[in-house]
PDB file of C-alpha atoms in Angstrom:
ATOM      1  CA  UNK A   1      12.219  23.786 -10.068  1.00 45.00           C
ATOM      2  CA  UNK A   2      14.160  20.560 -10.685  1.00 52.00           C
ATOM      3  CA  UNK A   3      16.014  22.263 -13.533  1.00 58.00           C
ATOM      4  CA  UNK A   4      18.377  23.715 -10.918  1.00 71.00           C
ATOM      5  CA  UNK A   5      19.733  20.211 -10.273  1.00 72.00           C
ATOM      6  CA  UNK A   6      21.832  19.168 -13.251  1.00 75.00           C
ATOM      7  CA  UNK A   7      23.236  15.615 -13.114  1.00 79.00           C
ATOM      8  CA  UNK A   8      26.801  14.963 -14.216  1.00 78.00           C
ATOM      9  CA  UNK A   9      28.451  11.796 -15.532  1.00 81.00           C
ATOM     10  CA  UNK A  10      26.164   8.778 -15.017  1.00 80.00           C
ATOM     11  CA  UNK A  11      23.828  10.352 -12.461  1.00 83.00           C
ATOM     12  CA  UNK A  12      20.092  10.756 -12.936  1.00 85.00           C
ATOM     13  CA  UNK A  13      17.397  12.783 -11.187  1.00 86.00           C
ATOM     14  CA  UNK A  14      14.063  11.031 -10.590  1.00 85.00           C
ATOM     15  CA  UNK A  15      10.857  12.688  -9.388  1.00 86.00           C
ATOM     16  CA  UNK A  16       9.050  10.309  -7.045  1.00 82.00           C
ATOM     17  CA  UNK A  17       5.487   9.441  -7.980  1.00 79.00           C
ATOM     18  CA  UNK A  18       3.261   9.761  -4.922  1.00 72.00           C
ATOM     19  CA  UNK A  19       0.764   6.874  -4.901  1.00 70.00           C
ATOM     20  CA  UNK A  20      -2.876   7.774  -4.297  1.00 68.00           C
ATOM     21  CA  UNK A  21      -4.228   7.385  -0.767  1.00 69.00           C
ATOM     22  CA  UNK A  22      -7.681   6.375  -2.057  1.00 68.00           C
ATOM     23  CA  UNK A  23      -9.045   4.289  -4.877  1.00 65.00           C
ATOM     24  CA  UNK A  24     -11.339   5.777  -7.513  1.00 69.00           C
ATOM     25  CA  UNK A  25     -14.264   4.362  -5.497  1.00 74.00           C
ATOM     26  CA  UNK A  26     -13.114   6.259  -2.385  1.00 69.00           C
ATOM     27  CA  UNK A  27     -11.687   3.319  -0.427  1.00 71.00           C
ATOM     28  CA  UNK A  28      -8.733   4.329   1.760  1.00 70.00           C
ATOM     29  CA  UNK A  29      -5.554   2.373   1.033  1.00 67.00           C
ATOM     30  CA  UNK A  30      -3.131   1.398   3.811  1.00 68.00           C
ATOM     31  CA  UNK A  31       0.401   2.779   3.573  1.00 64.00           C
ATOM     32  CA  UNK A  32       1.872  -0.713   3.112  1.00 61.00           C
ATOM     33  CA  UNK A  33      -0.191  -1.226  -0.042  1.00 55.00           C
ATOM     34  CA  UNK A  34       1.425   1.728  -1.775  1.00 54.00           C
ATOM     35  CA  UNK A  35       5.105   1.087  -1.107  1.00 55.00           C
ATOM     36  CA  UNK A  36       6.037   0.639  -4.764  1.00 60.00           C
ATOM     37  CA  UNK A  37       8.733   3.246  -5.272  1.00 75.00           C
ATOM     38  CA  UNK A  38       8.331   4.527  -8.776  1.00 78.00           C
ATOM     39  CA  UNK A  39       9.295   7.777 -10.357  1.00 82.00           C
ATOM     40  CA  UNK A  40       9.705   9.752 -13.534  1.00 86.00           C
ATOM     41  CA  UNK A  41      13.164  10.620 -14.852  1.00 87.00           C
ATOM     42  CA  UNK A  42      13.492  14.413 -14.878  1.00 89.00           C
ATOM     43  CA  UNK A  43      17.152  14.856 -15.833  1.00 87.00           C
ATOM     44  CA  UNK A  44      19.950  12.599 -17.088  1.00 86.00           C
ATOM     45  CA  UNK A  45      23.705  13.118 -17.066  1.00 86.00           C
ATOM     46  CA  UNK A  46      25.713  12.606 -20.269  1.00 85.00           C
ATOM     47  CA  UNK A  47      27.184   9.285 -19.086  1.00 82.00           C
ATOM     48  CA  UNK A  48      30.335   7.903 -17.505  1.00 79.00           C
ATOM     49  CA  UNK A  49      33.692   7.583 -19.249  1.00 82.00           C
ATOM     50  CA  UNK A  50      35.694   4.415 -19.776  1.00 80.00           C
ATOM     51  CA  UNK A  51      39.499   4.113 -19.511  1.00 84.00           C
ATOM     52  CA  UNK A  52      40.011   5.452 -23.033  1.00 86.00           C
ATOM     53  CA  UNK A  53      37.821   8.483 -22.343  1.00 83.00           C
ATOM     54  CA  UNK A  54      34.854   7.346 -24.433  1.00 87.00           C
ATOM     55  CA  UNK A  55      31.440   8.314 -23.073  1.00 84.00           C
ATOM     56  CA  UNK A  56      29.199   5.398 -22.062  1.00 81.00           C
ATOM     57  CA  UNK A  57      25.683   6.849 -22.448  1.00 82.00           C
ATOM     58  CA  UNK A  58      22.889   6.276 -19.955  1.00 80.00           C
ATOM     59  CA  UNK A  59      20.107   4.107 -21.403  1.00 78.00           C
ATOM     60  CA  UNK A  60      17.198   6.019 -19.851  1.00 80.00           C
ATOM     61  CA  UNK A  61      15.910   9.346 -21.068  1.00 84.00           C
ATOM     62  CA  UNK A  62      13.821  12.140 -19.608  1.00 87.00           C
ATOM     63  CA  UNK A  63      10.206  11.087 -19.177  1.00 87.00           C
ATOM     64  CA  UNK A  64      10.909   7.361 -18.612  1.00 84.00           C
ATOM     65  CA  UNK A  65       9.205   5.704 -15.648  1.00 81.00           C
ATOM     66  CA  UNK A  66      11.556   3.817 -13.318  1.00 80.00           C
ATOM     67  CA  UNK A  67      11.210   1.602 -10.255  1.00 76.00           C
ATOM     68  CA  UNK A  68      13.489   2.745  -7.447  1.00 77.00           C
ATOM     69  CA  UNK A  69      15.099   0.602  -4.761  1.00 72.00           C
ATOM     70  CA  UNK A  70      13.818   1.103  -1.221  1.00 72.00           C
ATOM     71  CA  UNK A  71      17.240   2.249  -0.034  1.00 72.00           C
ATOM     72  CA  UNK A  72      19.592   4.025  -2.358  1.00 71.00           C
ATOM     73  CA  UNK A  73      20.229   7.385  -3.888  1.00 76.00           C
ATOM     74  CA  UNK A  74      19.995  10.744  -2.175  1.00 78.00           C
ATOM     75  CA  UNK A  75      16.563  12.051  -1.241  1.00 82.00           C
ATOM     76  CA  UNK A  76      16.077  15.695  -2.274  1.00 82.00           C
ATOM     77  CA  UNK A  77      13.001  17.808  -1.569  1.00 83.00           C
ATOM     78  CA  UNK A  78      12.389  20.935  -3.636  1.00 81.00           C
ATOM     79  CA  UNK A  79       9.181  22.751  -2.840  1.00 82.00           C
ATOM     80  CA  UNK A  80       6.443  20.162  -2.425  1.00 83.00           C
ATOM     81  CA  UNK A  81       8.022  17.520  -4.693  1.00 84.00           C
ATOM     82  CA  UNK A  82      10.401  14.728  -3.708  1.00 82.00           C
ATOM     83  CA  UNK A  83      13.302  13.682  -5.909  1.00 84.00           C
ATOM     84  CA  UNK A  84      15.914  10.932  -5.819  1.00 82.00           C
ATOM     85  CA  UNK A  85      19.368  11.815  -7.118  1.00 78.00           C
ATOM     86  CA  UNK A  86      21.332   8.657  -7.816  1.00 76.00           C
ATOM     87  CA  UNK A  87      24.188   7.141  -9.747  1.00 72.00           C
ATOM     88  CA  UNK A  88      23.065   5.010 -12.662  1.00 64.00           C
ATOM     89  CA  UNK A  89      24.320   1.429 -12.532  1.00 58.00           C
ATOM     90  CA  UNK A  90      22.328  -1.408 -14.057  1.00 48.00           C
ATOM     91  CA  UNK A  91      18.859  -1.041 -15.428  1.00 55.00           C
ATOM     92  CA  UNK A  92      16.496  -3.530 -16.961  1.00 52.00           C
ATOM     93  CA  UNK A  93      13.032  -3.255 -18.431  1.00 51.00           C
ATOM     94  CA  UNK A  94      10.272  -5.090 -16.545  1.00 52.00           C
ATOM     95  CA  UNK A  95       6.718  -4.660 -17.843  1.00 55.00           C
ATOM     96  CA  UNK A  96       7.329  -1.165 -19.278  1.00 57.00           C
ATOM     97  CA  UNK A  97       9.231   0.000 -16.174  1.00 56.00           C
ATOM     98  CA  UNK A  98      12.968   0.467 -15.855  1.00 52.00           C
ATOM     99  CA  UNK A  99      14.245  -1.184 -12.666  1.00 57.00           C
ATOM    100  CA  UNK A 100      16.940   1.036 -11.221  1.00 55.00           C
ATOM    101  CA  UNK A 101      19.852  -0.006  -9.039  1.00 52.00           C
ATOM    102  CA  UNK A 102      21.275   3.073  -7.326  1.00 53.00           C
ATOM    103  CA  UNK A 103      24.357   3.804  -5.329  1.00 48.00           C
ATOM    104  CA  UNK A 104      23.661   4.765  -1.724  1.00 39.00           C
ATOM    105  CA  UNK A 105      25.820   7.880  -1.663  1.00 38.00           C
ATOM    106  CA  UNK A 106      26.858  10.791  -3.837  1.00 35.00           C
ATOM    107  CA  UNK A 107      30.003  12.881  -3.822  1.00 32.00           C
TER     108      UNK A 107
END
């Protein structure tokens, strides 16, 4: 269903990963314990352009796992899944996760 949202320029679409409410042993986890906002990149735009018109590619690809900021991007809900649609800025790799800094708004 997310294939209907196609990012342009340096925007990316991330499907939020819903943390489990229980451990494998059946212990209920409080909501505060599962506030790590992570997601899987579902779609990536081709990249932004510089002043000369050259494309600056986005360094993440579909299937990468990213850490999302608490506030930022546009929340989109399609069916029963939640997505974050955001503008790609600076990313860095931290322990096999891409840390994502998003813009707060979209055009």
